[in-house]
């Protein structure tokens, strides 16, 4: 059944596969459509529609890990309630690989803003990019930013009488023992903090002598109220504000990198003076315009399926926002650090950008029509072109270009060459070159192709030409390299063979198009014609030539051919082999960067793509702000989710436009989109009750369109929307037609054209509470009452506790923490009147002691004979004062102690 569904949407022209007709459309389908033929896109009330996906906290959140996020594209803040409003602030260009956070900003009042109220709501508005906290009807705090800058603001409307004081403090963590996680040249300059306070405001600075021109100043001033500034100590400054009913605190994480003369202190003063002069109303209006224009570039609806698809859609918009809110700096949004975290300077793997991880963060933004974001990622590599070529000559003695898998901001390879995992990966240069080529294919920027993408393509192809060996039969092969991080020093790594098969035809085509390097083409073609076949066994691709080497990491390397290498998928002659490879992948959904769901979509497996997106959230979306507690990465699964949804709705990777190639099979699924395809086609379509209604195409620069018939072999026609002229009528499985620039076309069934649908506009109503994903612990938002099931991942554990996932026994969220170490301790702090502790009981389990608020409660025996018991309430307590409490579990034997979940009574 799965294969039937895949092939029914495939383009099979010129392949050895047979066309299987599409299933008959559902007879009772909705009768409206939202396509605007004049605009060439869906008609959407973006303000109302995106309000459905706002993240709402209906009670104060005191957990920094749950903090909500707001950013202007370059500077971001993660906010929570602690002595008022507290935020960790960072700027993507503040330090190498954004390793060090900028600091904390705290706004507090007396009496406290969060005291003496009846109603509370904190709302992250995705459409406006604002974080607004309302207490009753008499005080509102709005966090926003200034677009195109490193400045953000906190606007306060406080109508209460009797407010005696308002203070804003900027502070840093203890930097005395700061570790060199960012691979900075001189850690001591990052341990040195300077400060200022005067009539213009106050600020603290770090990294001021960094020889690579990083470093920053975190500073603040006030608009609309009198204030005084003071230095509290070396790492803390304060603004004391005269209370008034309305004022704005402006703050900035001004970077040396973006400051004239690399003077971040002067830059901070000037930036704050400028925004104060502009004023809050005008700045807010400009900031909202930035986000409104951002959202207007594309649209996705992925709804229905008992609400689960709607949850996935909500995550799509939240993830897009999280990345874009810090993705417009000079350097990429680091896959762990980003601009949003609440961990001070503590971070992991910040010595470089891992290409494998960074591609997950960025690759979706071509389809969502935000190529400028992808350009930020590509620029990291293109700006280091010279350094990379030089190092390639030094390391390999060849004329060409090699890119280290883990690369520092300046192109250094220190994170790669010192690691057995990465030092022999050769394929990263291909990935970087291919993404630059894709940027051209989505923009038609001929200058970018000639000056940026093609040089990278050419030099990477030259490198591979030199690194391949030739056997006695004239066959080219890769003698020794890593098949990414998982298989070391192997023969014929499939990543290298796929890189050559993808890269060389592009290099030949582009060099011909540009009239350059004709002398290189015969060699490239000779390599292509004589490259060894991909290693295979039992009808599936292998990561390298057998026998398989020791497994070192959890990557599904052979499935890389499907995505992002793009050399197989729907309609390819080797489709069945690719499908077998994906089905047999050794590490399904094995880490926070797992791209299984994207590959499922590329194979046309709609139900698997849907369940895969859901499974990734089940495993990794631990917090109600959409974040994870997985320290291997923070933002990768957000980007993977975006790519999986885009690829489920629209594909054009092989220059054919496919709409809904991987739609879930449920009849309640509702899909709509306006997304960007290769060659500058803005594509829109709608699907309800298993029926695709039409394909709308706005051609931006007049390329030839190739469209897969969404209705199999039903007769379709191509109509030009401006004058309703029918340009083509066909029953073919694929149609091709010329287009004119800035012209709208509609592909529709002759028997049921777009005009047979009533017109509608897509809208929505604002979200007012928390949402949950069925069968998982994943939630978005906080309800007022609190309580309910809490997954084990929200607790705090010492190093002797271990997380296990994908258990398959029926545990809550399919995961548990366990320990076999005596005195291993775990704890969870909650607010409520009662708590239940859930665990398994089984024959291999022992005893644990339970403490509540540091008072011993009971010894619990988890041992039981017979069948394993899951989600058992093994201890509970009720009748507590409604306040903050802490439960602590201490393992008491070398048998298994376990925690599955807690249930809190509000």
Short mmCIF file of C-alpha atoms in Angstrom, two decimals, residues 381-778:
data_model
loop_
_atom_site.label_atom_id
_atom_site.label_comp_id
_atom_site.label_asym_id
_atom_site.label_seq_id
_atom_site.Cartn_x
_atom_site.Cartn_y
_atom_site.Cartn_z
CA UNK A 381 32.00 29.47 3.34
CA UNK A 382 32.22 31.79 0.37
CA UNK A 383 34.00 34.51 2.36
CA UNK A 384 36.62 31.93 3.38
CA UNK A 385 37.20 30.73 -0.19
CA UNK A 386 40.80 31.93 -0.32
CA UNK A 387 41.75 30.56 3.08
CA UNK A 388 40.20 27.18 2.26
CA UNK A 389 42.01 26.89 -1.08
CA UNK A 390 45.30 27.77 0.56
CA UNK A 391 44.81 25.22 3.34
CA UNK A 392 43.81 22.55 0.82
CA UNK A 393 47.17 23.01 -0.91
CA UNK A 394 48.99 22.84 2.42
CA UNK A 395 47.18 19.75 3.67
CA UNK A 396 46.66 17.71 0.53
CA UNK A 397 49.16 19.18 -1.94
CA UNK A 398 46.47 19.57 -4.60
CA UNK A 399 45.01 22.50 -6.48
CA UNK A 400 41.38 22.59 -5.41
CA UNK A 401 39.18 23.20 -2.43
CA UNK A 402 38.46 21.07 0.64
CA UNK A 403 36.11 22.26 3.37
CA UNK A 404 36.48 21.03 6.96
CA UNK A 405 33.33 19.48 8.39
CA UNK A 406 33.81 21.48 11.60
CA UNK A 407 34.96 24.92 10.52
CA UNK A 408 35.66 28.02 12.54
CA UNK A 409 34.36 31.42 11.59
CA UNK A 410 37.58 32.22 9.68
CA UNK A 411 37.81 28.92 7.79
CA UNK A 412 40.13 27.22 10.27
CA UNK A 413 40.07 23.43 10.48
CA UNK A 414 41.20 22.96 14.07
CA UNK A 415 37.95 21.31 15.06
CA UNK A 416 38.23 18.86 12.17
CA UNK A 417 41.84 17.77 11.81
CA UNK A 418 42.17 16.95 15.49
CA UNK A 419 39.25 14.51 15.45
CA UNK A 420 39.14 11.00 14.03
CA UNK A 421 35.42 11.55 13.48
CA UNK A 422 35.87 14.38 11.02
CA UNK A 423 39.46 14.68 9.81
CA UNK A 424 38.95 12.45 6.78
CA UNK A 425 35.52 13.70 5.65
CA UNK A 426 35.88 14.96 2.07
CA UNK A 427 32.26 15.66 1.12
CA UNK A 428 31.60 18.89 3.04
CA UNK A 429 32.98 21.04 0.23
CA UNK A 430 30.45 19.50 -2.14
CA UNK A 431 27.58 20.29 0.23
CA UNK A 432 28.71 23.91 0.55
CA UNK A 433 29.14 24.27 -3.21
CA UNK A 434 25.79 22.65 -3.93
CA UNK A 435 23.95 24.94 -1.52
CA UNK A 436 25.52 27.96 -3.24
CA UNK A 437 24.37 26.60 -6.59
CA UNK A 438 20.87 26.13 -5.18
CA UNK A 439 20.90 29.76 -4.04
CA UNK A 440 21.42 30.72 -7.66
CA UNK A 441 18.65 28.39 -8.82
CA UNK A 442 16.21 30.05 -6.42
CA UNK A 443 17.27 33.64 -7.22
CA UNK A 444 18.51 33.69 -10.84
CA UNK A 445 21.34 35.93 -9.61
CA UNK A 446 23.82 35.57 -12.49
CA UNK A 447 26.51 37.57 -10.69
CA UNK A 448 26.27 35.27 -7.69
CA UNK A 449 26.59 32.24 -9.95
CA UNK A 450 29.65 33.60 -11.74
CA UNK A 451 31.49 35.14 -8.81
CA UNK A 452 30.54 32.96 -5.85
CA UNK A 453 28.84 29.65 -6.64
CA UNK A 454 30.78 28.59 -9.72
CA UNK A 455 34.27 29.16 -8.26
CA UNK A 456 33.27 26.97 -5.32
CA UNK A 457 31.83 24.32 -7.66
CA UNK A 458 34.92 24.36 -9.86
CA UNK A 459 37.47 24.15 -7.07
CA UNK A 460 35.57 21.40 -5.26
CA UNK A 461 35.36 19.40 -8.49
CA UNK A 462 39.10 19.89 -9.03
CA UNK A 463 39.75 18.61 -5.53
CA UNK A 464 37.73 15.45 -6.12
CA UNK A 465 39.45 14.90 -9.47
CA UNK A 466 42.79 14.84 -7.65
CA UNK A 467 41.65 12.74 -4.70
CA UNK A 468 40.08 9.90 -6.71
CA UNK A 469 42.18 6.92 -7.72
CA UNK A 470 41.98 4.87 -10.94
CA UNK A 471 42.02 1.06 -10.95
CA UNK A 472 43.31 -1.27 -13.66
CA UNK A 473 40.01 -1.09 -15.54
CA UNK A 474 40.06 2.68 -15.72
CA UNK A 475 37.44 3.04 -13.02
CA UNK A 476 37.62 5.98 -10.64
CA UNK A 477 37.20 5.18 -6.95
CA UNK A 478 37.82 6.74 -3.54
CA UNK A 479 40.59 4.77 -1.90
CA UNK A 480 40.33 6.10 1.66
CA UNK A 481 38.02 8.57 3.37
CA UNK A 482 35.37 8.78 6.06
CA UNK A 483 31.78 7.98 5.20
CA UNK A 484 30.89 10.99 7.25
CA UNK A 485 31.45 10.56 11.01
CA UNK A 486 30.10 7.04 11.31
CA UNK A 487 32.52 4.93 9.23
CA UNK A 488 36.22 5.82 9.28
CA UNK A 489 38.91 5.33 6.67
CA UNK A 490 36.85 3.24 4.28
CA UNK A 491 36.94 2.54 0.55
CA UNK A 492 34.35 4.14 -1.72
CA UNK A 493 32.42 6.13 0.86
CA UNK A 494 28.99 6.61 -0.67
CA UNK A 495 29.01 10.29 0.32
CA UNK A 496 32.02 10.89 -1.95
CA UNK A 497 30.58 8.93 -4.86
CA UNK A 498 27.27 10.76 -4.54
CA UNK A 499 29.07 14.10 -4.28
CA UNK A 500 30.86 13.45 -7.57
CA UNK A 501 27.69 12.25 -9.32
CA UNK A 502 25.84 15.37 -8.22
CA UNK A 503 28.63 17.93 -8.49
CA UNK A 504 30.35 17.14 -11.78
CA UNK A 505 27.29 17.46 -14.06
CA UNK A 506 26.51 20.81 -12.46
CA UNK A 507 30.10 22.00 -12.85
CA UNK A 508 30.08 20.97 -16.52
CA UNK A 509 26.72 22.64 -17.18
CA UNK A 510 27.59 25.90 -15.40
CA UNK A 511 31.05 26.20 -16.92
CA UNK A 512 29.41 25.78 -20.34
CA UNK A 513 26.72 28.32 -19.47
CA UNK A 514 29.34 30.84 -18.37
CA UNK A 515 31.82 30.03 -21.14
CA UNK A 516 34.56 29.23 -18.64
CA UNK A 517 37.10 26.44 -18.06
CA UNK A 518 36.39 24.42 -21.18
CA UNK A 519 39.65 22.57 -20.58
CA UNK A 520 38.34 21.09 -17.34
CA UNK A 521 35.15 19.62 -18.72
CA UNK A 522 36.63 16.58 -20.50
CA UNK A 523 38.27 15.41 -17.28
CA UNK A 524 35.07 15.91 -15.29
CA UNK A 525 33.10 14.00 -17.90
CA UNK A 526 35.68 11.20 -17.96
CA UNK A 527 35.36 10.81 -14.20
CA UNK A 528 31.57 10.70 -14.45
CA UNK A 529 31.63 8.13 -17.22
CA UNK A 530 33.98 5.84 -15.30
CA UNK A 531 33.03 6.29 -11.64
CA UNK A 532 32.47 3.06 -9.73
CA UNK A 533 28.90 2.20 -8.80
CA UNK A 534 27.47 2.90 -5.40
CA UNK A 535 28.14 0.01 -2.99
CA UNK A 536 25.02 -2.16 -2.65
CA UNK A 537 23.92 -5.28 -0.84
CA UNK A 538 20.53 -6.99 -0.59
CA UNK A 539 18.88 -4.37 -2.77
CA UNK A 540 19.98 -1.38 -0.71
CA UNK A 541 22.80 1.12 -0.75
CA UNK A 542 25.65 0.75 1.72
CA UNK A 543 27.58 3.60 3.35
CA UNK A 544 30.83 2.29 1.83
CA UNK A 545 32.32 -0.72 0.08
CA UNK A 546 31.80 -3.84 2.22
CA UNK A 547 32.59 -5.28 4.63
CA UNK A 548 31.14 -2.56 6.87
CA UNK A 549 33.61 -0.99 9.25
CA UNK A 550 33.04 -0.30 12.93
CA UNK A 551 30.16 2.05 13.61
CA UNK A 552 31.40 5.26 15.29
CA UNK A 553 28.31 7.48 15.22
CA UNK A 554 24.57 7.19 14.66
CA UNK A 555 24.20 8.63 11.15
CA UNK A 556 22.16 7.01 8.37
CA UNK A 557 24.87 7.80 5.85
CA UNK A 558 23.57 5.83 2.86
CA UNK A 559 20.23 7.67 3.05
CA UNK A 560 22.08 10.96 2.41
CA UNK A 561 21.60 10.22 -1.31
CA UNK A 562 17.88 10.93 -0.84
CA UNK A 563 18.37 14.20 1.02
CA UNK A 564 20.31 16.45 1.00
CA UNK A 565 22.45 15.03 -1.84
CA UNK A 566 19.34 14.92 -4.08
CA UNK A 567 20.52 12.17 -6.43
CA UNK A 568 17.55 9.86 -5.99
CA UNK A 569 13.90 9.93 -5.00
CA UNK A 570 10.47 9.90 -6.62
CA UNK A 571 10.73 9.11 -10.32
CA UNK A 572 14.35 7.94 -10.32
CA UNK A 573 15.21 4.51 -11.79
CA UNK A 574 16.75 3.45 -8.48
CA UNK A 575 13.71 4.50 -6.45
CA UNK A 576 13.18 1.01 -5.01
CA UNK A 577 16.81 0.79 -3.91
CA UNK A 578 16.53 4.19 -2.26
CA UNK A 579 13.32 3.11 -0.53
CA UNK A 580 14.97 -0.10 0.68
CA UNK A 581 17.90 1.92 1.97
CA UNK A 582 15.63 4.23 3.94
CA UNK A 583 13.59 1.34 5.34
CA UNK A 584 16.76 -0.44 6.47
CA UNK A 585 18.55 2.62 7.89
CA UNK A 586 20.35 1.57 11.08
CA UNK A 587 19.52 4.55 13.29
CA UNK A 588 15.90 5.64 12.79
CA UNK A 589 15.33 9.03 14.41
CA UNK A 590 18.53 8.44 16.33
CA UNK A 591 19.47 12.00 17.28
CA UNK A 592 18.27 15.57 17.45
CA UNK A 593 19.60 16.17 13.93
CA UNK A 594 17.98 13.07 12.39
CA UNK A 595 16.59 13.93 8.94
CA UNK A 596 14.57 10.72 8.45
CA UNK A 597 11.27 12.59 8.00
CA UNK A 598 12.72 14.79 5.24
CA UNK A 599 13.90 11.70 3.40
CA UNK A 600 10.50 10.06 3.87
CA UNK A 601 8.92 13.05 2.18
CA UNK A 602 11.42 12.89 -0.68
CA UNK A 603 10.37 9.28 -1.20
CA UNK A 604 6.69 10.22 -1.26
CA UNK A 605 5.97 8.52 2.06
CA UNK A 606 3.39 10.96 3.40
CA UNK A 607 2.29 8.97 6.42
CA UNK A 608 5.87 8.23 7.43
CA UNK A 609 6.85 11.89 7.04
CA UNK A 610 3.92 12.88 9.26
CA UNK A 611 4.69 10.27 11.91
CA UNK A 612 8.38 11.10 11.66
CA UNK A 613 7.83 14.79 12.40
CA UNK A 614 5.65 13.78 15.33
CA UNK A 615 8.23 11.32 16.59
CA UNK A 616 11.02 13.90 16.47
CA UNK A 617 8.93 16.22 18.63
CA UNK A 618 8.06 13.39 20.99
CA UNK A 619 11.74 12.66 21.49
CA UNK A 620 13.23 16.13 21.47
CA UNK A 621 10.67 18.88 22.11
CA UNK A 622 10.81 18.80 25.90
CA UNK A 623 9.85 22.33 26.91
CA UNK A 624 6.67 24.39 26.37
CA UNK A 625 8.62 27.06 24.48
CA UNK A 626 9.46 24.53 21.77
CA UNK A 627 13.00 23.82 22.98
CA UNK A 628 14.86 20.62 23.78
CA UNK A 629 17.01 19.49 26.68
CA UNK A 630 19.24 17.52 24.30
CA UNK A 631 22.75 18.93 24.62
CA UNK A 632 23.85 17.51 21.25
CA UNK A 633 21.95 20.32 19.61
CA UNK A 634 19.24 22.87 20.22
CA UNK A 635 18.03 24.12 16.86
CA UNK A 636 18.65 21.27 14.38
CA UNK A 637 15.34 19.53 14.91
CA UNK A 638 13.57 22.83 14.29
CA UNK A 639 15.20 23.07 10.86
CA UNK A 640 14.61 19.39 10.09
CA UNK A 641 10.93 19.91 10.91
CA UNK A 642 10.76 22.85 8.50
CA UNK A 643 12.36 20.89 5.67
CA UNK A 644 10.18 17.83 6.25
CA UNK A 645 6.98 19.89 6.06
CA UNK A 646 8.10 21.88 3.02
CA UNK A 647 9.11 18.71 1.18
CA UNK A 648 5.79 17.07 2.06
CA UNK A 649 3.93 19.93 0.39
CA UNK A 650 6.18 20.94 -2.53
CA UNK A 651 9.21 19.46 -4.25
CA UNK A 652 11.28 20.75 -7.13
CA UNK A 653 14.70 19.24 -6.46
CA UNK A 654 14.83 17.51 -9.87
CA UNK A 655 13.44 20.59 -11.67
CA UNK A 656 9.90 19.18 -11.67
CA UNK A 657 7.22 20.82 -9.58
CA UNK A 658 5.36 18.28 -7.43
CA UNK A 659 2.55 19.46 -5.18
CA UNK A 660 1.63 17.37 -2.14
CA UNK A 661 4.11 14.62 -3.05
CA UNK A 662 4.01 13.32 0.53
CA UNK A 663 0.64 14.32 1.94
CA UNK A 664 -0.66 12.14 4.78
CA UNK A 665 -3.36 9.73 3.66
CA UNK A 666 -6.01 10.70 6.23
CA UNK A 667 -9.09 12.30 4.72
CA UNK A 668 -9.15 14.97 7.44
CA UNK A 669 -5.76 16.33 6.38
CA UNK A 670 -5.91 19.92 5.13
CA UNK A 671 -2.92 21.23 3.23
CA UNK A 672 -2.35 24.64 1.69
CA UNK A 673 0.82 26.45 0.77
CA UNK A 674 2.57 29.17 -1.14
CA UNK A 675 6.22 28.13 -1.42
CA UNK A 676 9.12 28.81 -3.75
CA UNK A 677 10.31 26.24 -6.28
CA UNK A 678 13.57 26.19 -8.21
CA UNK A 679 13.71 28.52 -11.23
CA UNK A 680 11.77 31.23 -9.42
CA UNK A 681 8.29 29.73 -9.41
CA UNK A 682 6.09 30.79 -6.50
CA UNK A 683 3.78 27.78 -6.25
CA UNK A 684 0.44 27.57 -4.45
CA UNK A 685 -1.93 24.66 -4.00
CA UNK A 686 -4.66 23.38 -1.71
CA UNK A 687 -5.69 19.87 -0.69
CA UNK A 688 -8.72 18.73 1.33
CA UNK A 689 -10.49 15.38 1.66
CA UNK A 690 -7.67 13.75 -0.35
CA UNK A 691 -8.36 16.07 -3.29
CA UNK A 692 -5.80 18.48 -4.74
CA UNK A 693 -7.74 21.43 -6.12
CA UNK A 694 -5.31 23.22 -8.48
CA UNK A 695 -1.71 24.33 -8.92
CA UNK A 696 -1.11 28.08 -9.05
CA UNK A 697 2.24 29.29 -10.38
CA UNK A 698 3.65 32.78 -10.39
CA UNK A 699 6.66 32.83 -12.69
CA UNK A 700 9.11 35.43 -11.42
CA UNK A 701 11.57 35.44 -14.32
CA UNK A 702 10.05 33.48 -17.16
CA UNK A 703 11.65 30.03 -16.95
CA UNK A 704 10.11 26.92 -18.50
CA UNK A 705 7.82 25.16 -16.02
CA UNK A 706 7.70 21.38 -15.66
CA UNK A 707 4.82 20.18 -13.51
CA UNK A 708 3.88 16.70 -12.40
CA UNK A 709 0.17 16.11 -12.98
CA UNK A 710 -1.26 15.89 -9.44
CA UNK A 711 -4.24 13.95 -10.77
CA UNK A 712 -2.29 11.18 -12.48
CA UNK A 713 -3.61 10.93 -16.05
CA UNK A 714 -6.77 13.01 -15.66
CA UNK A 715 -6.99 15.74 -18.28
CA UNK A 716 -5.59 19.08 -17.15
CA UNK A 717 -5.11 22.45 -18.75
CA UNK A 718 -2.72 25.35 -18.28
CA UNK A 719 -4.51 28.68 -18.11
CA UNK A 720 -2.89 32.13 -18.01
CA UNK A 721 -4.67 33.95 -15.21
CA UNK A 722 -4.45 37.48 -16.63
CA UNK A 723 -6.63 36.80 -19.66
CA UNK A 724 -7.84 33.20 -19.07
CA UNK A 725 -6.21 31.97 -22.27
CA UNK A 726 -5.75 28.18 -22.18
CA UNK A 727 -2.19 27.45 -23.28
CA UNK A 728 -2.20 23.67 -23.11
CA UNK A 729 -4.53 20.74 -22.52
CA UNK A 730 -3.09 17.29 -21.78
CA UNK A 731 -3.62 14.00 -19.96
CA UNK A 732 0.11 13.36 -19.62
CA UNK A 733 1.67 12.49 -16.27
CA UNK A 734 3.95 15.49 -16.69
CA UNK A 735 3.47 18.77 -18.53
CA UNK A 736 5.90 21.43 -19.65
CA UNK A 737 5.16 24.98 -20.73
CA UNK A 738 6.91 28.26 -21.33
CA UNK A 739 6.22 31.15 -18.98
CA UNK A 740 6.64 34.91 -19.03
CA UNK A 741 8.18 36.84 -16.17
CA UNK A 742 5.80 38.13 -13.48
CA UNK A 743 2.91 36.17 -14.91
CA UNK A 744 0.45 33.87 -13.13
CA UNK A 745 -0.61 30.48 -14.45
CA UNK A 746 -3.11 27.92 -13.19
CA UNK A 747 -2.86 24.18 -13.77
CA UNK A 748 -6.34 22.76 -13.27
CA UNK A 749 -8.50 19.79 -14.13
CA UNK A 750 -10.54 20.35 -17.24
CA UNK A 751 -13.51 18.67 -15.54
CA UNK A 752 -13.18 20.71 -12.36
CA UNK A 753 -11.37 24.01 -12.91
CA UNK A 754 -10.41 26.46 -10.21
CA UNK A 755 -13.40 28.63 -11.10
CA UNK A 756 -15.73 25.89 -9.87
CA UNK A 757 -14.62 26.64 -6.31
CA UNK A 758 -15.98 29.54 -4.29
CA UNK A 759 -13.33 32.07 -3.30
CA UNK A 760 -12.28 32.44 0.33
CA UNK A 761 -9.66 34.13 2.47
CA UNK A 762 -7.67 32.22 5.05
CA UNK A 763 -7.95 33.60 8.56
CA UNK A 764 -8.00 32.44 12.18
CA UNK A 765 -8.61 33.34 15.80
CA UNK A 766 -5.88 33.99 18.39
CA UNK A 767 -4.65 31.10 20.48
CA UNK A 768 -5.45 31.52 24.18
CA UNK A 769 -3.79 28.56 25.89
CA UNK A 770 -1.47 25.59 25.87
CA UNK A 771 -1.48 22.93 23.15
CA UNK A 772 -0.39 19.31 23.29
CA UNK A 773 0.64 16.65 20.78
CA UNK A 774 -1.28 13.43 21.34
CA UNK A 775 0.64 10.46 22.68
CA UNK A 776 3.64 12.59 23.61
CA UNK A 777 4.83 14.89 26.38
CA UNK A 778 5.27 17.74 23.86
#
